[in-house]
Amino acid sequence: MGEPLKRNVRRLSFFGREHDNRIQPTHRFYNSTGTAVIKKILVIIIALALLLVCIVALRLRRNKPVGPSVSETSRLAEGPAFEVQVEMPAFNSGRAPWEIPGVILGYDHGPRFDQASPGAQVGKIALNHIELSADGGWDLLIETDGEGRLAQGTHVAFPVKLGGRPLKFNCRPADPAVGYLYTTARTGLDELEGSFQLEVAICKNAASGKTAAWPYQPLKVRGKFAGLKKRG
């Protein structure tokens, strides 16, 4: 083999190795990039699945009745029975991050009180008016007009923890008010039973009296009652 031919063979061999050295990192780059993209897609899919589970759990919790045994409790105790629940959403409600799992799992529904709460009292009771209160800052007044719409005096005051801080708010519905009060008289008795629901959107700090920049979205207040004697 002549000297020129040997030089050409060495040159081709050099360029071949150089070409391989350039191709291999490129393959590694695309392989690693593809793997990273697949991992991101899997993470997104898992996150969306978890979000869907959370939404379903929240809907099931929202549709769950506040006090299905209130009427029976009243009959057994031969006295008034009631439950009041302020429903705070898991997100966008001022909850601390460590409280969110409790909401999703369904064992933290938000502030509530009933006839067994310390200082629980029943105030004025009529077909279109109900007043309930308890120690700790609870004060509920729901009133409807002649057409069954929530009247202007309707409000609910309650204690709540926001970001771990204990606070008390006095809240009322927006205008127009969203909600209802259903009452029926027990047969042969001067007692009422029923249920209510309203959305409160405007809150004042009970200590300072100043309008708060909270809640960030309307809060639902639900309740049931039975055995409440009419009183003026």
PDB file of C-alpha atoms in Angstrom:
ATOM      1  CA  MET A   1       0.000   0.000   0.000  1.00  0.00           C
ATOM      2  CA  GLY A   2       1.436   3.365  -1.038  1.00  0.00           C
ATOM      3  CA  GLU A   3       2.163   6.195   1.345  1.00  0.00           C
ATOM      4  CA  PRO A   4      -0.594   8.504  -0.046  1.00  0.00           C
ATOM      5  CA  LEU A   5      -3.173   5.742   0.343  1.00  0.00           C
ATOM      6  CA  LYS A   6      -2.128   5.128   3.979  1.00  0.00           C
ATOM      7  CA  ARG A   7      -2.470   8.835   4.729  1.00  0.00           C
ATOM      8  CA  ASN A   8      -5.993   8.852   3.259  1.00  0.00           C
ATOM      9  CA  VAL A   9      -6.997   5.795   5.317  1.00  0.00           C
ATOM     10  CA  ARG A  10      -5.717   7.417   8.541  1.00  0.00           C
ATOM     11  CA  ARG A  11      -7.550  10.646   7.678  1.00  0.00           C
ATOM     12  CA  LEU A  12     -10.824   8.788   7.067  1.00  0.00           C
ATOM     13  CA  SER A  13     -10.389   6.834  10.291  1.00  0.00           C
ATOM     14  CA  PHE A  14      -9.836  10.069  12.208  1.00  0.00           C
ATOM     15  CA  PHE A  15     -12.933  11.719  10.760  1.00  0.00           C
ATOM     16  CA  GLY A  16     -14.990   8.580  11.501  1.00  0.00           C
ATOM     17  CA  ARG A  17     -13.968   8.643  15.150  1.00  0.00           C
ATOM     18  CA  GLU A  18     -14.649  12.374  15.328  1.00  0.00           C
ATOM     19  CA  HIS A  19     -18.105  11.846  13.789  1.00  0.00           C
ATOM     20  CA  ASP A  20     -18.917   9.096  16.330  1.00  0.00           C
ATOM     21  CA  ASN A  21     -17.771  11.318  19.195  1.00  0.00           C
ATOM     22  CA  ARG A  22     -20.157  14.032  18.023  1.00  0.00           C
ATOM     23  CA  ILE A  23     -23.129  11.710  17.519  1.00  0.00           C
ATOM     24  CA  GLN A  24     -22.949   9.903  20.878  1.00  0.00           C
ATOM     25  CA  PRO A  25     -23.435  12.981  23.114  1.00  0.00           C
ATOM     26  CA  THR A  26     -26.295  14.063  20.858  1.00  0.00           C
ATOM     27  CA  HIS A  27     -28.009  10.698  21.336  1.00  0.00           C
ATOM     28  CA  ARG A  28     -27.452  10.914  25.084  1.00  0.00           C
ATOM     29  CA  PHE A  29     -28.898  14.449  25.145  1.00  0.00           C
ATOM     30  CA  TYR A  30     -32.068  13.449  23.310  1.00  0.00           C
ATOM     31  CA  ASN A  31     -32.456  10.293  25.372  1.00  0.00           C
ATOM     32  CA  SER A  32     -32.153  12.205  28.673  1.00  0.00           C
ATOM     33  CA  THR A  33     -34.455  14.959  27.410  1.00  0.00           C
ATOM     34  CA  GLY A  34     -37.079  12.432  26.353  1.00  0.00           C
ATOM     35  CA  THR A  35     -36.917  10.704  29.730  1.00  0.00           C
ATOM     36  CA  ALA A  36     -37.318  14.044  31.521  1.00  0.00           C
ATOM     37  CA  VAL A  37     -40.360  14.920  29.413  1.00  0.00           C
ATOM     38  CA  ILE A  38     -41.974  11.541  30.122  1.00  0.00           C
ATOM     39  CA  LYS A  39     -41.370  11.998  33.854  1.00  0.00           C
ATOM     40  CA  LYS A  40     -42.973  15.458  33.769  1.00  0.00           C
ATOM     41  CA  ILE A  41     -46.001  14.096  31.926  1.00  0.00           C
ATOM     42  CA  LEU A  42     -46.386  11.318  34.509  1.00  0.00           C
ATOM     43  CA  VAL A  43     -46.145  13.846  37.367  1.00  0.00           C
ATOM     44  CA  ILE A  44     -48.815  16.026  35.734  1.00  0.00           C
ATOM     45  CA  ILE A  45     -51.119  13.023  35.226  1.00  0.00           C
ATOM     46  CA  ILE A  46     -50.715  11.959  38.871  1.00  0.00           C
ATOM     47  CA  ALA A  47     -51.334  15.531  40.072  1.00  0.00           C
ATOM     48  CA  LEU A  48     -54.504  15.804  37.987  1.00  0.00           C
ATOM     49  CA  ALA A  49     -55.730  12.452  39.316  1.00  0.00           C
ATOM     50  CA  LEU A  50     -55.156  13.590  42.915  1.00  0.00           C
ATOM     51  CA  LEU A  51     -56.938  16.865  42.178  1.00  0.00           C
ATOM     52  CA  LEU A  52     -59.913  14.951  40.778  1.00  0.00           C
ATOM     53  CA  VAL A  53     -60.056  12.785  43.907  1.00  0.00           C
ATOM     54  CA  CYS A  54     -59.984  15.913  46.090  1.00  0.00           C
ATOM     55  CA  ILE A  55     -62.815  17.526  44.120  1.00  0.00           C
ATOM     56  CA  VAL A  56     -64.963  14.399  44.419  1.00  0.00           C
ATOM     57  CA  ALA A  57     -64.269  14.182  48.164  1.00  0.00           C
ATOM     58  CA  LEU A  58     -65.192  17.837  48.650  1.00  0.00           C
ATOM     59  CA  ARG A  59     -68.432  17.416  46.696  1.00  0.00           C
ATOM     60  CA  LEU A  60     -69.398  14.387  48.774  1.00  0.00           C
ATOM     61  CA  ARG A  61     -68.646  16.311  51.967  1.00  0.00           C
ATOM     62  CA  ARG A  62     -70.636  19.329  50.774  1.00  0.00           C
ATOM     63  CA  ASN A  63     -73.686  17.217  49.989  1.00  0.00           C
ATOM     64  CA  LYS A  64     -73.580  15.454  53.332  1.00  0.00           C
ATOM     65  CA  PRO A  65     -76.368  16.699  55.649  1.00  0.00           C
ATOM     66  CA  VAL A  66     -75.283  18.706  58.699  1.00  0.00           C
ATOM     67  CA  GLY A  67     -77.532  17.021  61.251  1.00  0.00           C
ATOM     68  CA  PRO A  68     -79.591  14.073  60.038  1.00  0.00           C
ATOM     69  CA  SER A  69     -80.585  13.049  63.594  1.00  0.00           C
ATOM     70  CA  VAL A  70     -81.525  16.466  65.006  1.00  0.00           C
ATOM     71  CA  SER A  71     -85.250  15.673  65.087  1.00  0.00           C
ATOM     72  CA  GLU A  72     -84.663  12.328  66.791  1.00  0.00           C
ATOM     73  CA  THR A  73     -82.253  13.934  69.267  1.00  0.00           C
ATOM     74  CA  SER A  74     -84.919  16.493  70.188  1.00  0.00           C
ATOM     75  CA  ARG A  75     -87.542  13.801  70.777  1.00  0.00           C
ATOM     76  CA  LEU A  76     -85.223  11.652  72.901  1.00  0.00           C
ATOM     77  CA  ALA A  77     -84.085  14.636  74.982  1.00  0.00           C
ATOM     78  CA  GLU A  78     -87.586  16.125  75.085  1.00  0.00           C
ATOM     79  CA  GLY A  79     -86.096  19.508  74.370  1.00  0.00           C
ATOM     80  CA  PRO A  80     -84.586  21.694  71.660  1.00  0.00           C
ATOM     81  CA  ALA A  81     -81.853  20.363  69.368  1.00  0.00           C
ATOM     82  CA  PHE A  82     -79.948  22.107  66.619  1.00  0.00           C
ATOM     83  CA  GLU A  83     -76.712  22.114  64.654  1.00  0.00           C
ATOM     84  CA  VAL A  84     -75.026  25.047  62.930  1.00  0.00           C
ATOM     85  CA  GLN A  85     -72.101  24.548  60.551  1.00  0.00           C
ATOM     86  CA  VAL A  86     -69.933  27.176  58.851  1.00  0.00           C
ATOM     87  CA  GLU A  87     -68.409  25.454  55.833  1.00  0.00           C
ATOM     88  CA  MET A  88     -64.938  26.677  54.975  1.00  0.00           C
ATOM     89  CA  PRO A  89     -63.449  25.380  51.707  1.00  0.00           C
ATOM     90  CA  ALA A  90     -60.096  23.644  51.757  1.00  0.00           C
ATOM     91  CA  PHE A  91     -58.492  26.248  49.509  1.00  0.00           C
ATOM     92  CA  ASN A  92     -58.817  30.025  49.264  1.00  0.00           C
ATOM     93  CA  SER A  93     -60.341  30.347  52.742  1.00  0.00           C
ATOM     94  CA  GLY A  94     -57.373  31.379  54.857  1.00  0.00           C
ATOM     95  CA  ARG A  95     -56.802  27.909  56.242  1.00  0.00           C
ATOM     96  CA  ALA A  96     -53.319  26.905  57.314  1.00  0.00           C
ATOM     97  CA  PRO A  97     -51.713  24.411  54.873  1.00  0.00           C
ATOM     98  CA  TRP A  98     -51.619  21.655  57.518  1.00  0.00           C
ATOM     99  CA  GLU A  99     -55.417  21.908  57.935  1.00  0.00           C
ATOM    100  CA  ILE A 100     -56.181  21.146  54.274  1.00  0.00           C
ATOM    101  CA  PRO A 101     -55.799  17.318  54.512  1.00  0.00           C
ATOM    102  CA  GLY A 102     -58.429  17.278  57.266  1.00  0.00           C
ATOM    103  CA  VAL A 103     -60.902  19.063  55.010  1.00  0.00           C
ATOM    104  CA  ILE A 104     -60.227  16.748  52.069  1.00  0.00           C
ATOM    105  CA  LEU A 105     -60.576  13.641  54.244  1.00  0.00           C
ATOM    106  CA  GLY A 106     -63.828  14.976  55.671  1.00  0.00           C
ATOM    107  CA  TYR A 107     -63.154  15.254  59.407  1.00  0.00           C
ATOM    108  CA  ASP A 108     -62.602  19.040  59.533  1.00  0.00           C
ATOM    109  CA  HIS A 109     -65.782  20.736  58.339  1.00  0.00           C
ATOM    110  CA  GLY A 110     -65.138  24.162  59.842  1.00  0.00           C
ATOM    111  CA  PRO A 111     -66.565  25.985  62.891  1.00  0.00           C
ATOM    112  CA  ARG A 112     -69.789  24.524  64.332  1.00  0.00           C
ATOM    113  CA  PHE A 113     -71.952  24.502  67.451  1.00  0.00           C
ATOM    114  CA  ASP A 114     -75.068  22.736  68.700  1.00  0.00           C
ATOM    115  CA  GLN A 115     -77.375  22.484  71.708  1.00  0.00           C
ATOM    116  CA  ALA A 116     -74.624  20.764  73.721  1.00  0.00           C
ATOM    117  CA  SER A 117     -72.056  23.543  73.197  1.00  0.00           C
ATOM    118  CA  PRO A 118     -71.090  25.613  76.277  1.00  0.00           C
ATOM    119  CA  GLY A 119     -73.543  28.455  76.833  1.00  0.00           C
ATOM    120  CA  ALA A 120     -75.890  27.322  74.047  1.00  0.00           C
ATOM    121  CA  GLN A 121     -79.117  29.355  74.091  1.00  0.00           C
ATOM    122  CA  VAL A 122     -82.274  29.676  72.027  1.00  0.00           C
ATOM    123  CA  GLY A 123     -83.572  33.207  71.489  1.00  0.00           C
ATOM    124  CA  LYS A 124     -86.615  34.487  69.629  1.00  0.00           C
ATOM    125  CA  ILE A 125     -88.273  31.745  67.589  1.00  0.00           C
ATOM    126  CA  ALA A 126     -91.028  32.216  65.011  1.00  0.00           C
ATOM    127  CA  LEU A 127     -91.970  30.808  61.623  1.00  0.00           C
ATOM    128  CA  ASN A 128     -89.832  33.470  59.911  1.00  0.00           C
ATOM    129  CA  HIS A 129     -87.266  34.123  62.650  1.00  0.00           C
ATOM    130  CA  ILE A 130     -84.674  32.040  64.495  1.00  0.00           C
ATOM    131  CA  GLU A 131     -81.989  33.078  66.994  1.00  0.00           C
ATOM    132  CA  LEU A 132     -79.301  30.735  68.341  1.00  0.00           C
ATOM    133  CA  SER A 133     -76.126  31.518  70.289  1.00  0.00           C
ATOM    134  CA  ALA A 134     -73.328  29.954  72.351  1.00  0.00           C
ATOM    135  CA  ASP A 135     -70.170  30.876  74.196  1.00  0.00           C
ATOM    136  CA  GLY A 136     -67.051  31.716  72.230  1.00  0.00           C
ATOM    137  CA  GLY A 137     -68.603  34.294  69.914  1.00  0.00           C
ATOM    138  CA  TRP A 138     -71.509  32.373  68.356  1.00  0.00           C
ATOM    139  CA  ASP A 139     -74.588  34.410  67.434  1.00  0.00           C
ATOM    140  CA  LEU A 140     -76.970  33.379  64.648  1.00  0.00           C
ATOM    141  CA  LEU A 141     -80.007  35.339  63.505  1.00  0.00           C
ATOM    142  CA  ILE A 142     -81.961  34.362  60.410  1.00  0.00           C
ATOM    143  CA  GLU A 143     -85.080  36.222  59.390  1.00  0.00           C
ATOM    144  CA  THR A 144     -87.190  36.132  56.235  1.00  0.00           C
ATOM    145  CA  ASP A 145     -89.639  38.630  54.793  1.00  0.00           C
ATOM    146  CA  GLY A 146     -93.206  37.979  53.697  1.00  0.00           C
ATOM    147  CA  GLU A 147     -91.990  36.382  50.455  1.00  0.00           C
ATOM    148  CA  GLY A 148     -89.561  33.962  52.099  1.00  0.00           C
ATOM    149  CA  ARG A 149     -86.413  35.901  51.210  1.00  0.00           C
ATOM    150  CA  LEU A 150     -83.651  36.494  53.744  1.00  0.00           C
ATOM    151  CA  ALA A 151     -84.220  39.800  55.508  1.00  0.00           C
ATOM    152  CA  GLN A 152     -81.626  42.504  56.113  1.00  0.00           C
ATOM    153  CA  GLY A 153     -80.994  41.635  59.771  1.00  0.00           C
ATOM    154  CA  THR A 154     -79.749  38.128  58.954  1.00  0.00           C
ATOM    155  CA  HIS A 155     -76.212  37.521  60.208  1.00  0.00           C
ATOM    156  CA  VAL A 156     -73.962  34.959  61.853  1.00  0.00           C
ATOM    157  CA  ALA A 157     -71.069  35.618  64.232  1.00  0.00           C
ATOM    158  CA  PHE A 158     -68.572  32.830  64.855  1.00  0.00           C
ATOM    159  CA  PRO A 159     -65.027  32.076  66.051  1.00  0.00           C
ATOM    160  CA  VAL A 160     -62.478  30.769  63.568  1.00  0.00           C
ATOM    161  CA  LYS A 161     -58.748  30.171  63.253  1.00  0.00           C
ATOM    162  CA  LEU A 162     -57.030  31.707  60.243  1.00  0.00           C
ATOM    163  CA  GLY A 163     -53.405  30.742  59.778  1.00  0.00           C
ATOM    164  CA  GLY A 164     -53.413  29.470  63.356  1.00  0.00           C
ATOM    165  CA  ARG A 165     -54.733  32.772  64.804  1.00  0.00           C
ATOM    166  CA  PRO A 166     -58.021  32.681  66.780  1.00  0.00           C
ATOM    167  CA  LEU A 167     -60.397  35.356  65.448  1.00  0.00           C
ATOM    168  CA  LYS A 168     -64.085  36.237  65.668  1.00  0.00           C
ATOM    169  CA  PHE A 169     -66.168  37.582  62.788  1.00  0.00           C
ATOM    170  CA  ASN A 170     -69.676  38.892  62.366  1.00  0.00           C
ATOM    171  CA  CYS A 171     -70.817  38.108  58.823  1.00  0.00           C
ATOM    172  CA  ARG A 172     -73.868  38.843  56.726  1.00  0.00           C
ATOM    173  CA  PRO A 173     -75.069  37.856  53.264  1.00  0.00           C
ATOM    174  CA  ALA A 174     -74.297  39.862  50.164  1.00  0.00           C
ATOM    175  CA  ASP A 175     -77.008  41.862  48.424  1.00  0.00           C
ATOM    176  CA  PRO A 176     -79.068  40.142  47.097  1.00  0.00           C
ATOM    177  CA  ALA A 177     -78.941  37.505  49.821  1.00  0.00           C
ATOM    178  CA  VAL A 178     -78.592  33.843  48.906  1.00  0.00           C
ATOM    179  CA  GLY A 179     -80.241  31.292  51.163  1.00  0.00           C
ATOM    180  CA  TYR A 180     -83.447  30.111  52.816  1.00  0.00           C
ATOM    181  CA  LEU A 181     -85.151  29.338  56.125  1.00  0.00           C
ATOM    182  CA  TYR A 182     -87.637  26.456  56.205  1.00  0.00           C
ATOM    183  CA  THR A 183     -89.780  25.968  59.308  1.00  0.00           C
ATOM    184  CA  THR A 184     -92.699  23.677  60.103  1.00  0.00           C
ATOM    185  CA  ALA A 185     -94.774  23.303  63.261  1.00  0.00           C
ATOM    186  CA  ARG A 186     -94.888  19.973  65.044  1.00  0.00           C
ATOM    187  CA  THR A 187     -98.359  18.489  65.097  1.00  0.00           C
ATOM    188  CA  GLY A 188    -100.150  19.349  68.326  1.00  0.00           C
ATOM    189  CA  LEU A 189     -97.154  21.179  69.768  1.00  0.00           C
ATOM    190  CA  ASP A 190     -96.067  24.810  69.884  1.00  0.00           C
ATOM    191  CA  GLU A 191     -92.637  23.804  68.533  1.00  0.00           C
ATOM    192  CA  LEU A 192     -90.840  24.320  65.258  1.00  0.00           C
ATOM    193  CA  GLU A 193     -88.413  22.220  63.288  1.00  0.00           C
ATOM    194  CA  GLY A 194     -86.704  22.860  59.977  1.00  0.00           C
ATOM    195  CA  SER A 195     -83.477  23.804  58.269  1.00  0.00           C
ATOM    196  CA  PHE A 196     -81.640  26.778  56.852  1.00  0.00           C
ATOM    197  CA  GLN A 197     -78.804  27.671  54.539  1.00  0.00           C
ATOM    198  CA  LEU A 198     -77.230  30.977  53.640  1.00  0.00           C
ATOM    199  CA  GLU A 199     -74.089  32.375  52.074  1.00  0.00           C
ATOM    200  CA  VAL A 200     -72.186  35.040  54.002  1.00  0.00           C
ATOM    201  CA  ALA A 201     -69.833  37.282  52.072  1.00  0.00           C
ATOM    202  CA  ILE A 202     -69.274  40.455  54.121  1.00  0.00           C
ATOM    203  CA  CYS A 203     -67.546  40.067  57.486  1.00  0.00           C
ATOM    204  CA  LYS A 204     -66.432  42.433  60.230  1.00  0.00           C
ATOM    205  CA  ASN A 205     -63.818  41.718  62.842  1.00  0.00           C
ATOM    206  CA  ALA A 206     -65.828  41.347  66.053  1.00  0.00           C
ATOM    207  CA  ALA A 207     -63.060  42.936  68.136  1.00  0.00           C
ATOM    208  CA  SER A 208     -62.252  45.990  65.991  1.00  0.00           C
ATOM    209  CA  GLY A 209     -65.552  46.389  64.143  1.00  0.00           C
ATOM    210  CA  LYS A 210     -63.654  46.891  60.892  1.00  0.00           C
ATOM    211  CA  THR A 211     -64.720  45.246  57.651  1.00  0.00           C
ATOM    212  CA  ALA A 212     -62.317  42.387  56.924  1.00  0.00           C
ATOM    213  CA  ALA A 213     -60.742  41.465  53.604  1.00  0.00           C
ATOM    214  CA  TRP A 214     -62.072  37.974  54.289  1.00  0.00           C
ATOM    215  CA  PRO A 215     -63.624  35.623  53.265  1.00  0.00           C
ATOM    216  CA  TYR A 216     -62.093  35.471  49.818  1.00  0.00           C
ATOM    217  CA  GLN A 217     -65.271  33.788  48.577  1.00  0.00           C
ATOM    218  CA  PRO A 218     -68.747  33.399  50.159  1.00  0.00           C
ATOM    219  CA  LEU A 219     -69.003  30.871  52.979  1.00  0.00           C
ATOM    220  CA  LYS A 220     -71.978  28.559  53.331  1.00  0.00           C
ATOM    221  CA  VAL A 221     -73.719  28.315  56.689  1.00  0.00           C
ATOM    222  CA  ARG A 222     -76.027  25.319  57.072  1.00  0.00           C
ATOM    223  CA  GLY A 223     -78.129  24.049  59.924  1.00  0.00           C
ATOM    224  CA  LYS A 224     -81.072  21.996  61.175  1.00  0.00           C
ATOM    225  CA  PHE A 225     -83.210  22.379  64.245  1.00  0.00           C
ATOM    226  CA  ALA A 226     -86.107  20.704  66.038  1.00  0.00           C
ATOM    227  CA  GLY A 227     -88.121  21.187  69.195  1.00  0.00           C
ATOM    228  CA  LEU A 228     -87.647  24.971  69.287  1.00  0.00           C
ATOM    229  CA  LYS A 229     -90.577  26.521  71.186  1.00  0.00           C
ATOM    230  CA  LYS A 230     -92.078  29.663  69.711  1.00  0.00           C
ATOM    231  CA  ARG A 231     -91.194  32.699  71.740  1.00  0.00           C
ATOM    232  CA  GLY A 232     -91.272  36.432  71.116  1.00  0.00           C
TER     233      GLY A 232
END
